[in-house]
PDB file of C-alpha atoms in Angstrom:
ATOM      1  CA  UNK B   8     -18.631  77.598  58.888  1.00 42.00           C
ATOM      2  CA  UNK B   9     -18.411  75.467  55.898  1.00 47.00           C
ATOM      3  CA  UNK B  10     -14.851  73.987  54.868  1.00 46.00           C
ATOM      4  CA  UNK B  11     -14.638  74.015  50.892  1.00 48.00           C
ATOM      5  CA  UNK B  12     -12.184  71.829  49.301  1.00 46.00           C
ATOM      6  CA  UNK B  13     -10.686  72.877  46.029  1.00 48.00           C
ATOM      7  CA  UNK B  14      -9.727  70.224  43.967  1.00 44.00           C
ATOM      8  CA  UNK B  15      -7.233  71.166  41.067  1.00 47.00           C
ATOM      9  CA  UNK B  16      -6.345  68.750  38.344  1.00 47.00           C
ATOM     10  CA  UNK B  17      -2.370  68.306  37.895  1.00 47.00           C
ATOM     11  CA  UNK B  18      -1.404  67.213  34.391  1.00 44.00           C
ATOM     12  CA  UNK B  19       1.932  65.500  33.749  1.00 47.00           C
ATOM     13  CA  UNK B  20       4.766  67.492  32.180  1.00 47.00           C
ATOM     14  CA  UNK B  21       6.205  66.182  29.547  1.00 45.00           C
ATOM     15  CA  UNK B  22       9.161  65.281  31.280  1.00 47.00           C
ATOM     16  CA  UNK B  23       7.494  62.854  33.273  1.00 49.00           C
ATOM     17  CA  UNK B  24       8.817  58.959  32.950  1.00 51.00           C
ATOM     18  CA  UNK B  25       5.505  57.584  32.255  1.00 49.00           C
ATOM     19  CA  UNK B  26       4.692  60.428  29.051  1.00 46.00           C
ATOM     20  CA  UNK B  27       7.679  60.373  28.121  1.00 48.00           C
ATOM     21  CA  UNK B  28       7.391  56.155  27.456  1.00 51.00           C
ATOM     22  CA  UNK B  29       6.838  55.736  24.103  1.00 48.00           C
ATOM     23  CA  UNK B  30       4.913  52.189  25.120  1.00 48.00           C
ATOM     24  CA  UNK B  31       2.446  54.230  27.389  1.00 50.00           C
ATOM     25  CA  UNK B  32      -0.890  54.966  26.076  1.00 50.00           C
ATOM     26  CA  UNK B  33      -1.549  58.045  25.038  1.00 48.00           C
ATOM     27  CA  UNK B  34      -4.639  59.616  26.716  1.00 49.00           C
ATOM     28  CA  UNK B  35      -4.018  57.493  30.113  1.00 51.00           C
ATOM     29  CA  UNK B  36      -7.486  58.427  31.555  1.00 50.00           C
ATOM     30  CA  UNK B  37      -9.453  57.014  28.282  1.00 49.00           C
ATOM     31  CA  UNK B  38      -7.382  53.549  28.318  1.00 55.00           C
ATOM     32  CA  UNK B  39     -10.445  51.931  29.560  1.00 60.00           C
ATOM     33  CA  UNK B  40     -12.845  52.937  27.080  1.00 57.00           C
ATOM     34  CA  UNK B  41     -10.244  52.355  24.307  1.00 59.00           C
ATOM     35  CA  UNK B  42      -9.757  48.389  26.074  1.00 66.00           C
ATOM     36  CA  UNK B  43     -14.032  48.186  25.643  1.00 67.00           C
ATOM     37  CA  UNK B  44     -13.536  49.218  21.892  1.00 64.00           C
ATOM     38  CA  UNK B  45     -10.743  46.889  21.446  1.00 67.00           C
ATOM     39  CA  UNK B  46     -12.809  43.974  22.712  1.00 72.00           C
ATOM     40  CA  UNK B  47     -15.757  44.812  20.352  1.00 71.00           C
ATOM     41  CA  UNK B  48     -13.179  45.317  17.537  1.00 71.00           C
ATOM     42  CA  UNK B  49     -11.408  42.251  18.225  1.00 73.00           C
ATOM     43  CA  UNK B  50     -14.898  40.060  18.320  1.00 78.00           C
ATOM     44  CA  UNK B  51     -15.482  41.303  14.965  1.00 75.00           C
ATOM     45  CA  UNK B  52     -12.268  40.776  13.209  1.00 73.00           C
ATOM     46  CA  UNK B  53     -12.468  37.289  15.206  1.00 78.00           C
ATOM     47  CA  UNK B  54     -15.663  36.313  13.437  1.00 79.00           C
ATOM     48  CA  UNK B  55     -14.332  37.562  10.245  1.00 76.00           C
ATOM     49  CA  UNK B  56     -11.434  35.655  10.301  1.00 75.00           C
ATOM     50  CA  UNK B  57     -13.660  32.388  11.461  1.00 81.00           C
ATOM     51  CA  UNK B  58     -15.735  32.787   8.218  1.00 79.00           C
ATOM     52  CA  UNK B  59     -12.623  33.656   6.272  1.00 76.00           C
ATOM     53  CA  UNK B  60     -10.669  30.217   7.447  1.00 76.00           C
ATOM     54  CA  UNK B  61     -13.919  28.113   7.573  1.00 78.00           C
ATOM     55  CA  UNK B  62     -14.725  28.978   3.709  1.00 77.00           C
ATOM     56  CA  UNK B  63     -11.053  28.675   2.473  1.00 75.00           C
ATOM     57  CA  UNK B  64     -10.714  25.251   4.291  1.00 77.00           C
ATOM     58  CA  UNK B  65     -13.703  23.817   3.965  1.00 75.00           C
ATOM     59  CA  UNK B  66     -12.512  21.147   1.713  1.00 75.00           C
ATOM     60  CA  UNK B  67     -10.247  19.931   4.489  1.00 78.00           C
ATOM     61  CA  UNK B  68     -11.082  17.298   7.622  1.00 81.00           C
ATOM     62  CA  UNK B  69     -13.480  18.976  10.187  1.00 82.00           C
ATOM     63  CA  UNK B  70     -10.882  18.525  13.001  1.00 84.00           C
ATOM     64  CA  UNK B  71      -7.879  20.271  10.810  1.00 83.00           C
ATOM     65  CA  UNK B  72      -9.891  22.952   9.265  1.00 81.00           C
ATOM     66  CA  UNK B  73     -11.444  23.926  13.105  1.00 85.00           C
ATOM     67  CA  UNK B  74      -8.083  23.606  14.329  1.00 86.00           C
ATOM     68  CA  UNK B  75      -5.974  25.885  11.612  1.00 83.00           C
ATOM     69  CA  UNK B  76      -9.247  28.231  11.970  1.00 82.00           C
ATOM     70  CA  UNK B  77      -8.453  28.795  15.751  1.00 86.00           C
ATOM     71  CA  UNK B  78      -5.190  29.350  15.537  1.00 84.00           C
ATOM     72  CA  UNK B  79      -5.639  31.800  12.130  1.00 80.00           C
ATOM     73  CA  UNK B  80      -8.389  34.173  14.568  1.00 79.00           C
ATOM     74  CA  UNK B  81      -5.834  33.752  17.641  1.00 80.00           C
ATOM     75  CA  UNK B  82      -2.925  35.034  15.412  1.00 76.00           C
ATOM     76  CA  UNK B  83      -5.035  37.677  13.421  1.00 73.00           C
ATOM     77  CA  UNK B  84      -6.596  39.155  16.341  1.00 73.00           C
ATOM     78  CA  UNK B  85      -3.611  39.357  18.548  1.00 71.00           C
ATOM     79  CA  UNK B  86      -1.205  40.871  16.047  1.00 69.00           C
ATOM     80  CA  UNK B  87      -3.862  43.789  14.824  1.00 67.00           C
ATOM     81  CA  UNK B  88      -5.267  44.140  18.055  1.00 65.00           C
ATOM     82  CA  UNK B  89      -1.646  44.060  20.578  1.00 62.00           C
ATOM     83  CA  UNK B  90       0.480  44.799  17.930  1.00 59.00           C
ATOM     84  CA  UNK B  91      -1.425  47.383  15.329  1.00 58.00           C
ATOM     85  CA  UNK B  92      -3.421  49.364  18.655  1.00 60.00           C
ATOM     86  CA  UNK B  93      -0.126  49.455  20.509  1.00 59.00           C
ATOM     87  CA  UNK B  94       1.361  50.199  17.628  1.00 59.00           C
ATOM     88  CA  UNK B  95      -0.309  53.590  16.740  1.00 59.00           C
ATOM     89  CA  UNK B  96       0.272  54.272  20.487  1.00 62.00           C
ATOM     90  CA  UNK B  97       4.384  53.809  19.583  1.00 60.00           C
ATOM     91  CA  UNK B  98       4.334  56.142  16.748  1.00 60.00           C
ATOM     92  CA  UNK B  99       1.713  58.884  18.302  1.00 59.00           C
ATOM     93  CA  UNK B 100       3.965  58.900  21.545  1.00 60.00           C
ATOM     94  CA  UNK B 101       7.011  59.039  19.209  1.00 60.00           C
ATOM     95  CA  UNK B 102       5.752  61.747  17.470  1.00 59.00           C
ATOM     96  CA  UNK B 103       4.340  63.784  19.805  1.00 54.00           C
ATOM     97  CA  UNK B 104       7.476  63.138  22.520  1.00 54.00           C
ATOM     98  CA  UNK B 105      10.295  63.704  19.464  1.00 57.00           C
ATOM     99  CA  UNK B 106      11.692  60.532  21.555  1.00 55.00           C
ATOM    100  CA  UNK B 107      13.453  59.335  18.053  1.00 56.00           C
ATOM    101  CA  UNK B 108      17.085  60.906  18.806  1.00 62.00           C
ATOM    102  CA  UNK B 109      18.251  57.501  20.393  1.00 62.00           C
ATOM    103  CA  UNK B 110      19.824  54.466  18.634  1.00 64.00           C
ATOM    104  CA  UNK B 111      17.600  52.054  20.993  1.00 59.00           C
ATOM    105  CA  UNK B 112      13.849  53.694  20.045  1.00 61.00           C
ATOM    106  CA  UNK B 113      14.748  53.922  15.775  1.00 67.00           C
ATOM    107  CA  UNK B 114      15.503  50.292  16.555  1.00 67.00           C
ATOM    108  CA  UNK B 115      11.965  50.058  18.040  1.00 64.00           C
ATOM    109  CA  UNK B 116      10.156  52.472  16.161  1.00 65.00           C
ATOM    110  CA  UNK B 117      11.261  50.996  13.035  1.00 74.00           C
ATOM    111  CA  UNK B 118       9.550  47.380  13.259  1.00 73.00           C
ATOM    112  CA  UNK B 119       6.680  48.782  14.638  1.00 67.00           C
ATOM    113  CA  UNK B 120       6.110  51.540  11.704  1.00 71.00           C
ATOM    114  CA  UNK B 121       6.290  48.401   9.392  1.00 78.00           C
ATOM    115  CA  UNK B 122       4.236  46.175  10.958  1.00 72.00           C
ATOM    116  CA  UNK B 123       1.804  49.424  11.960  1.00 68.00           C
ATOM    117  CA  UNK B 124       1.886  50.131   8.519  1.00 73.00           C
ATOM    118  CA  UNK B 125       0.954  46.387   6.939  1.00 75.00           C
ATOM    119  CA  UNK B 126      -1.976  46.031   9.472  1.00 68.00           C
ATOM    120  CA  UNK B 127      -2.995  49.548   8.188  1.00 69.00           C
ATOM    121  CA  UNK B 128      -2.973  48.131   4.491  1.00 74.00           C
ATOM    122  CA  UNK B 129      -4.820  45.252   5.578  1.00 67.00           C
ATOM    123  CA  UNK B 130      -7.111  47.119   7.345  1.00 63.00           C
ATOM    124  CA  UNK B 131      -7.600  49.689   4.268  1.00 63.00           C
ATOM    125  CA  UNK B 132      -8.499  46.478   2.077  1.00 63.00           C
ATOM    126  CA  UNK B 133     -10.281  44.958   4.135  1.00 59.00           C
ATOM    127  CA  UNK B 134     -12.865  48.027   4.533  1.00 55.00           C
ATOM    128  CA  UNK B 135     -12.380  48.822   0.797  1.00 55.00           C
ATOM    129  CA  UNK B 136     -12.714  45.964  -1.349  1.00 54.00           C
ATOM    130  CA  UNK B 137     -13.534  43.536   1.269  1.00 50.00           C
ATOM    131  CA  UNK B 138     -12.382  39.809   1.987  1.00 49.00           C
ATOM    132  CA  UNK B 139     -11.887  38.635  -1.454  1.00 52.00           C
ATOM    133  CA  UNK B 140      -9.404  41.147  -2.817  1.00 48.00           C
ATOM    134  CA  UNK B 141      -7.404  40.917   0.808  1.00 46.00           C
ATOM    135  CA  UNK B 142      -6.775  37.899   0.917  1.00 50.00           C
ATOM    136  CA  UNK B 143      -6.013  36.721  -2.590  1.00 50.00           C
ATOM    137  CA  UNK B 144      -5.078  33.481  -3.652  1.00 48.00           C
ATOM    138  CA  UNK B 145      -2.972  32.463  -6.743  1.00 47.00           C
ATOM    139  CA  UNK B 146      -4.460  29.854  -8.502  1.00 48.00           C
ATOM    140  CA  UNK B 147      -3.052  28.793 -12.259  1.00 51.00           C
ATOM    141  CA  UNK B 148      -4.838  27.090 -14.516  1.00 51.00           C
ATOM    142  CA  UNK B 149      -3.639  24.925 -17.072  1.00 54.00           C
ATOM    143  CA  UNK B 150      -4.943  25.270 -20.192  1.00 56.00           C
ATOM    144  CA  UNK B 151      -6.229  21.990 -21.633  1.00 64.00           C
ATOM    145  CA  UNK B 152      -4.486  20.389 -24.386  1.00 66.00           C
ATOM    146  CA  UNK B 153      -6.074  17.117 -25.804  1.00 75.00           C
ATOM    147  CA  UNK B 154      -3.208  15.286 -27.061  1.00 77.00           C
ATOM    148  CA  UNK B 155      -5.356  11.704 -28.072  1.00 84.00           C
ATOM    149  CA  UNK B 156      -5.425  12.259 -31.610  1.00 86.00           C
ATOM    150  CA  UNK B 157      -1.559  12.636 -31.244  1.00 85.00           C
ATOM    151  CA  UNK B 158      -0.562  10.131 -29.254  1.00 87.00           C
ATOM    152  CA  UNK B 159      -2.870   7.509 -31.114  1.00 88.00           C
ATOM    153  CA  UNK B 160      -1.089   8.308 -34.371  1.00 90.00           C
ATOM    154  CA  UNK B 161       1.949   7.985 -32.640  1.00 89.00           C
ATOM    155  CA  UNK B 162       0.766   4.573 -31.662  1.00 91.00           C
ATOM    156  CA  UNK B 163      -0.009   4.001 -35.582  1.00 93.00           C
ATOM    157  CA  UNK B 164       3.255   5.000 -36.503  1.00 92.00           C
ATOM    158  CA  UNK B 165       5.068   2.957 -34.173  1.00 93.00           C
ATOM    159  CA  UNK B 166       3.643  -0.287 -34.831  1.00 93.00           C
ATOM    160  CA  UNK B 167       3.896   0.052 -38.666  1.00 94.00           C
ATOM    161  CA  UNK B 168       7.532   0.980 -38.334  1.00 93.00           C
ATOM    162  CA  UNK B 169       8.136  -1.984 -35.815  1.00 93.00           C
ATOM    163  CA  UNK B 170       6.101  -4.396 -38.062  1.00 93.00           C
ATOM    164  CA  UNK B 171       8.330  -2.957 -40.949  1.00 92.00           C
ATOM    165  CA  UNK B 172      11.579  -3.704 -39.618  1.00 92.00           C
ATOM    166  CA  UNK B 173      10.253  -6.510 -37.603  1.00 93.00           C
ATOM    167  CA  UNK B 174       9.364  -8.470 -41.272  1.00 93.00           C
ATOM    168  CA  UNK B 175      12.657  -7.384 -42.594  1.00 92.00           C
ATOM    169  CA  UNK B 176      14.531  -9.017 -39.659  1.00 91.00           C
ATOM    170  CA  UNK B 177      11.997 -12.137 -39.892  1.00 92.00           C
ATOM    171  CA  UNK B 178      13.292 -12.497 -43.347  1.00 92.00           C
ATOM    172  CA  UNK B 179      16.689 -12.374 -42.942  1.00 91.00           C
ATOM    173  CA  UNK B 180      16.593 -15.110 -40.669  1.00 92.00           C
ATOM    174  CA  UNK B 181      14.669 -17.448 -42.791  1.00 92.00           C
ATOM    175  CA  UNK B 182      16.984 -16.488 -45.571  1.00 90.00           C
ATOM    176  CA  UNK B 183      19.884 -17.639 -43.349  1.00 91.00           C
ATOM    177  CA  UNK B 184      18.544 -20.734 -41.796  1.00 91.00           C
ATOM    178  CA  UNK B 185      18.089 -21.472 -45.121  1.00 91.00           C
ATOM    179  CA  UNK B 186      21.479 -21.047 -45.899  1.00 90.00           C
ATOM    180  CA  UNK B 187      22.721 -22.454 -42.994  1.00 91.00           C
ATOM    181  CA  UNK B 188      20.924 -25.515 -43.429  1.00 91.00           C
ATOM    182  CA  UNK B 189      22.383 -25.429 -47.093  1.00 90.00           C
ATOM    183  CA  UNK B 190      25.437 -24.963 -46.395  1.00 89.00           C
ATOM    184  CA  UNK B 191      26.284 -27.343 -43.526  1.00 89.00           C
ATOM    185  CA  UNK B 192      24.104 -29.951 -45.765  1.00 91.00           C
ATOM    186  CA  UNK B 193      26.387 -29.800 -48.572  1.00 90.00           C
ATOM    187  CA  UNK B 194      29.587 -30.017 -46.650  1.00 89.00           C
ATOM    188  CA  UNK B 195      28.062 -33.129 -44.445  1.00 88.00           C
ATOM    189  CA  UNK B 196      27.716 -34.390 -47.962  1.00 89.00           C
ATOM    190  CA  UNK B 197      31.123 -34.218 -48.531  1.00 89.00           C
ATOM    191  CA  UNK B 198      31.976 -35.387 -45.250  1.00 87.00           C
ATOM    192  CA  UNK B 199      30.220 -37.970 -46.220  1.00 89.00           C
ATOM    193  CA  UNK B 200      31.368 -39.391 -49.134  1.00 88.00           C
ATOM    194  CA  UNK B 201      35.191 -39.037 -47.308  1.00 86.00           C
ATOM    195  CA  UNK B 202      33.523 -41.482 -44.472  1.00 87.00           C
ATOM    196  CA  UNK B 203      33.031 -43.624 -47.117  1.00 87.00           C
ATOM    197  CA  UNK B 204      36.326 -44.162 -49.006  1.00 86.00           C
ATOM    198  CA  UNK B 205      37.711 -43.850 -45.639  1.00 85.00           C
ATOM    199  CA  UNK B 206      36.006 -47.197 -44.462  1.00 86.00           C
ATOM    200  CA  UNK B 207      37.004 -49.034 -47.744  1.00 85.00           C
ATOM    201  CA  UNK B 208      41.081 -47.971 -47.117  1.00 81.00           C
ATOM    202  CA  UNK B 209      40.482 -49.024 -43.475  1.00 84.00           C
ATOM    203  CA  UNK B 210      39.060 -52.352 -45.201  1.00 85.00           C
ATOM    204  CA  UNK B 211      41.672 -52.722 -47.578  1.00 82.00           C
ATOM    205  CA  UNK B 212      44.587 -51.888 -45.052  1.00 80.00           C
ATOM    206  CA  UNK B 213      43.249 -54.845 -42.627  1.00 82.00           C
ATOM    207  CA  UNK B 214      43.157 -57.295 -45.313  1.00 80.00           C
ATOM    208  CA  UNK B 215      46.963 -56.503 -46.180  1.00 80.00           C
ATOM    209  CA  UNK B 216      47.244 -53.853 -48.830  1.00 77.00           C
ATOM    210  CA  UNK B 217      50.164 -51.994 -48.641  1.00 80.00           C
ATOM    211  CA  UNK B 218      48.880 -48.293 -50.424  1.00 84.00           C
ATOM    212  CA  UNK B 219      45.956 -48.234 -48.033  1.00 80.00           C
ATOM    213  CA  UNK B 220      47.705 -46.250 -45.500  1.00 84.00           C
ATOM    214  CA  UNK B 221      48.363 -43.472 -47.607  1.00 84.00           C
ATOM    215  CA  UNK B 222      45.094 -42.971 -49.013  1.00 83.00           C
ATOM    216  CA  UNK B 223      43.548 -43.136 -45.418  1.00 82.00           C
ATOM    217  CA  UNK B 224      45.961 -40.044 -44.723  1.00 85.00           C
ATOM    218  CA  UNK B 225      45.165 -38.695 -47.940  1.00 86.00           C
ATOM    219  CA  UNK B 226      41.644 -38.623 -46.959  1.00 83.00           C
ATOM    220  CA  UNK B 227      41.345 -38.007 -43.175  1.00 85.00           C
ATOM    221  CA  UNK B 228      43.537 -34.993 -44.580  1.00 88.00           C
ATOM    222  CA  UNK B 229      40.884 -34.082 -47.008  1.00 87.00           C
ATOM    223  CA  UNK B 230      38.174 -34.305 -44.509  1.00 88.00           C
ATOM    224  CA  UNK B 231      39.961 -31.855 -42.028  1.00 90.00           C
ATOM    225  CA  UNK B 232      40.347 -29.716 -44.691  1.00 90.00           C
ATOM    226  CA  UNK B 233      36.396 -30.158 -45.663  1.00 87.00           C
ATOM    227  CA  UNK B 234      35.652 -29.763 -41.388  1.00 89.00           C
ATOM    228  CA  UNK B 235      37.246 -26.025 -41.299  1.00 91.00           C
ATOM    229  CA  UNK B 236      35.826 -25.136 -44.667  1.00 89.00           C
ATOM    230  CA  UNK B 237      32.458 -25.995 -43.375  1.00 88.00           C
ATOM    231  CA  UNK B 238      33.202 -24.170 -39.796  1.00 90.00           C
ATOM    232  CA  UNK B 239      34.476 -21.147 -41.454  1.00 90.00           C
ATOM    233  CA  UNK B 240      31.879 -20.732 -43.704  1.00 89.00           C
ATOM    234  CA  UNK B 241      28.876 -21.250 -41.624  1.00 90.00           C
ATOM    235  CA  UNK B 242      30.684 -18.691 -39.243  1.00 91.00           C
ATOM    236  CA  UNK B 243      30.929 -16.252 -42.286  1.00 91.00           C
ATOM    237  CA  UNK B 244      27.204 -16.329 -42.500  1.00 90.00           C
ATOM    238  CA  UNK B 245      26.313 -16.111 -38.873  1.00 91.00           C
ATOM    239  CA  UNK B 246      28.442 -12.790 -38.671  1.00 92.00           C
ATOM    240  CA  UNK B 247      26.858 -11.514 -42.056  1.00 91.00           C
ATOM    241  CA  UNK B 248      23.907 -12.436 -40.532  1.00 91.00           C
ATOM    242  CA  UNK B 249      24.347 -10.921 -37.188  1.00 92.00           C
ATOM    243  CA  UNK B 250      25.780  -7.729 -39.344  1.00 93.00           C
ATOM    244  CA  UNK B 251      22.165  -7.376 -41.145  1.00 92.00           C
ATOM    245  CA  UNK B 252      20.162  -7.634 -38.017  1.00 91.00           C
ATOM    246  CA  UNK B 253      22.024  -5.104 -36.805  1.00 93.00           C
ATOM    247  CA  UNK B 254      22.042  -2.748 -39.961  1.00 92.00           C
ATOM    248  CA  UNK B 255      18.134  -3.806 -39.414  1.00 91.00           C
ATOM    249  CA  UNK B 256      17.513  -2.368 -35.626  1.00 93.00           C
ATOM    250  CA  UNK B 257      19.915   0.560 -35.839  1.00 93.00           C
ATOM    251  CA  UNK B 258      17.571   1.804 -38.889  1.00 92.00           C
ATOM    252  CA  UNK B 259      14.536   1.141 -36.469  1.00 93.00           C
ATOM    253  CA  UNK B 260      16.104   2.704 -33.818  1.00 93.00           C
ATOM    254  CA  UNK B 261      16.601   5.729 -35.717  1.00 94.00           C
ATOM    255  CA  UNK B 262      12.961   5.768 -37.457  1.00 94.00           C
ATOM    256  CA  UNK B 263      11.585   5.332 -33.902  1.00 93.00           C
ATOM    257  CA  UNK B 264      13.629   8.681 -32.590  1.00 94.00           C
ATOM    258  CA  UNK B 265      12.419  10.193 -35.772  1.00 93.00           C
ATOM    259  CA  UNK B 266       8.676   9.468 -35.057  1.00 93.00           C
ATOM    260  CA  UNK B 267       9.121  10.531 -31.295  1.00 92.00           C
ATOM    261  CA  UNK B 268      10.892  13.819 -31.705  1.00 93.00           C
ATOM    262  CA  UNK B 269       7.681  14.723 -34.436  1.00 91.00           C
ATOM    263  CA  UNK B 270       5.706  13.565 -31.465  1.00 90.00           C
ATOM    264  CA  UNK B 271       6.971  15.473 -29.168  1.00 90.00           C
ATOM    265  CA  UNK B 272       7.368  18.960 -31.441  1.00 89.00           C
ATOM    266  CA  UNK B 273       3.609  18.164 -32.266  1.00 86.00           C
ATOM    267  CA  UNK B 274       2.632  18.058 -28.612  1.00 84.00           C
ATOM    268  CA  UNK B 275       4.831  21.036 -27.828  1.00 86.00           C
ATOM    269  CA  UNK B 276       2.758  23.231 -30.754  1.00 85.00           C
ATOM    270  CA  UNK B 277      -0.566  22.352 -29.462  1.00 77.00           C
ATOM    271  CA  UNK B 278       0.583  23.029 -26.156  1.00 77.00           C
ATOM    272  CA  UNK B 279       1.721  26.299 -27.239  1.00 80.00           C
ATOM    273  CA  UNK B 280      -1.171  26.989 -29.422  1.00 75.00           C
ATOM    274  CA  UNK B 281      -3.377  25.945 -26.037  1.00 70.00           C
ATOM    275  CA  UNK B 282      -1.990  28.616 -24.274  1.00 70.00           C
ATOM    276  CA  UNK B 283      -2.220  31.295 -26.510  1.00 68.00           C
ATOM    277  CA  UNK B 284      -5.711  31.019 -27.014  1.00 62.00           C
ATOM    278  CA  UNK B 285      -6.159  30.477 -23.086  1.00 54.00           C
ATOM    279  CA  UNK B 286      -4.135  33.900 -22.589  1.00 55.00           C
ATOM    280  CA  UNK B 287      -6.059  35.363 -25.645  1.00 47.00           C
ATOM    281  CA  UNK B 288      -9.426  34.342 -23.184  1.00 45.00           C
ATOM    282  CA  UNK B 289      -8.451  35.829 -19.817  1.00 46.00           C
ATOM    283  CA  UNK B 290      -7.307  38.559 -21.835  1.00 41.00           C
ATOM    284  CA  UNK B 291     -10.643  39.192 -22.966  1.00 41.00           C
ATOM    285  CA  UNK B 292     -12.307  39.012 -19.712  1.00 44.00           C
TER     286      UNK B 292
END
C-alpha cells in the first residue's frame, strides 16, 4: 500500500500582515534572486562611481581624492540600491495593497516617491546620455580682457598731470622764498638802520644830553612798529602762499579723478565689449 502525500501550495490573502506591509517585498519567494541582482547591480554602479570620482578629483592629493571616492561609491550605492530597490517595493506594495488611505503611509509614501523618482532620473541619464550629461558641472569662464594698453596710458596720464602740477607747486615756492627772503631782507634793513641811530642816542644820553631820551623812544617806537610790519607781512605771504598750493593740489586732485573715472569707463567698455563677443562665440558653437 503506498501512502501519497499531497502537497498544496497556500498563498497569502491579502489580508495577511506581512502583504499587506508596504516595506515587504513583493514576490517574497524571488527575494533571493532579486538580492544576487542587486549585488551585481550594485558592483557596477560601484565601479562607475569609482571612475566617476577618480576622474573629477584627480587634480586633488591621492589620500583626499581616494578618500572622497569611497565615501561618494558608499553613498551612491546605498541610496540607489536600499533606498531606490526598496523604494519601487514601497510604491508597487502601495499600489497594488491601495494601503494609501492613512495619514502615517502618505507621510511615507511621499518621500519615497521623490527620492524613487530622482534615482529613476538619474538612472534614465545615466543609461541615456551617459556620465557626462548626469553629472554636469558648471564651470564659467571669464572672458579675457587685456587691459595693458589701458592701464599704461593711465600710467602716462598720471605722471604728466603730477609733473604738471608738481612744477606749478615747485614754482610757487621759489617765487615765495624769493619773496620771503625779500621781504624780511628789506625790513632787517630797516631794522637796521633803527639799531643804528639807536646806539648813537644811547651814546649821546650817557655823555649827558638831555633830548637823547626822547629820540631813543622815538626810535625803539619806530622799530616796534617796523618788527610787526615785517611779521605781518611775511605772514601775509605764507598764507597766500599756503592758499596757492592749495588752489594747486585741489586742481590735481580733481584732474587725477578725472583721468581715473575715464579709466575706469574705458575698462568697463572693453570689458563689456569682451563679453559680447565671448557670448557672440558660445553662441555660435
Amino acid at each position: 500500500m503506498q501512502n501519497r502525500i499531497n502537497v498544496k501550495e497556500i498563498y497569502s490573502k491579502a489580508i495577511d500582515i506581512n502583504f499587506r506591509n508596504l516595506f515587504q517585498p513583493v514576490i517574497p519567494h524571488l527575494d533571493t534572486t532579486g538580492k544576487i541582482a542587486q549585488v551585481i547591480s550594485a558592483l557596477t554602479e560601484a565601479v562607475t562611481v569609482w571612475f566617476i570620482c577618480q576622474s573629477e578629483l584627480s587634480g586633488l592629493n591621492k589620500f583626499v581624492s581616494v578618500f572622497l571616492s569611497i565615501a561618494a561609491v558608499l553613498l551612491v550605492v546605498s541610496a540607489i540600491e536600499l533606498g531606490g530597490r526598496k523604494g519601487i517595493q514601497v510604491l508597487t506594495r502601495a499600489i497594488v495593497w491601495k494601503r494609501l488611505k492613512s495619514f502615517w503611509y502618505w507621510a511615507l509614501f511621499i518621500p519615497v516617491l521623490i527620492i524613487t523618482g530622482f534615482l529613476f532620473f538619474q538612472s534614465f541619464q545615466l543609461s541615456t546620455k551617459g556620465t557626462n550629461q548626469t553629472f554636469k558641472q558648471s564651470i564659467q569662464f571669464a572672458a579675457v580682457f587685456d587691459d595693458t594698453p589701458l592701464y599704461g596710458r593711465h600710467l602716462d596720464n598720471t605722471d604728466r598731470i603730477n609733473t604738471k602740477y608738481d612744477k606749478q607747486a615747485e614754482t610757487i615756492k621759489a617765487a615765495y622764498t624769493a619773496n620771503h627772503t625779500a621781504t624780511a631782507t628789506t625790513y632787517q634793513s630797516r631794522i637796521n638802520a633803527i639799531d643804528s641811530k639807536l646806539a648813537e642816542h644811547r651814546r649821546n644820553k650817557a655823555n649827558g644830553v638831555k633830548w637823547a631820551q626822547s629820540h631813543i623812544d622815538k626810535q625803539a617806537g619806530t622799530r616796534n612798529k617796523i618788527l610787526t610790519d615785517k611779521a605781518a607781512g611775511l605772514a601775509t605771504l605764507t598764507v597766500d602762499h599756503n592758499n596757492d598750493i592749495k588752489g594747486i593740489e585741489s586742481a590735481r586732485t580733481n584732474e587725477l579723478t578725472i583721468e581715473d573715472e575715464m579709466y575706469q569707463a574705458a575698462i568697463n567698455e572693453g570689458k563689456t565689449a569682451a563679453n559680447s563677443n565671448h557670448q557672440a562665440v558660445d553662441i555660435s558653437h
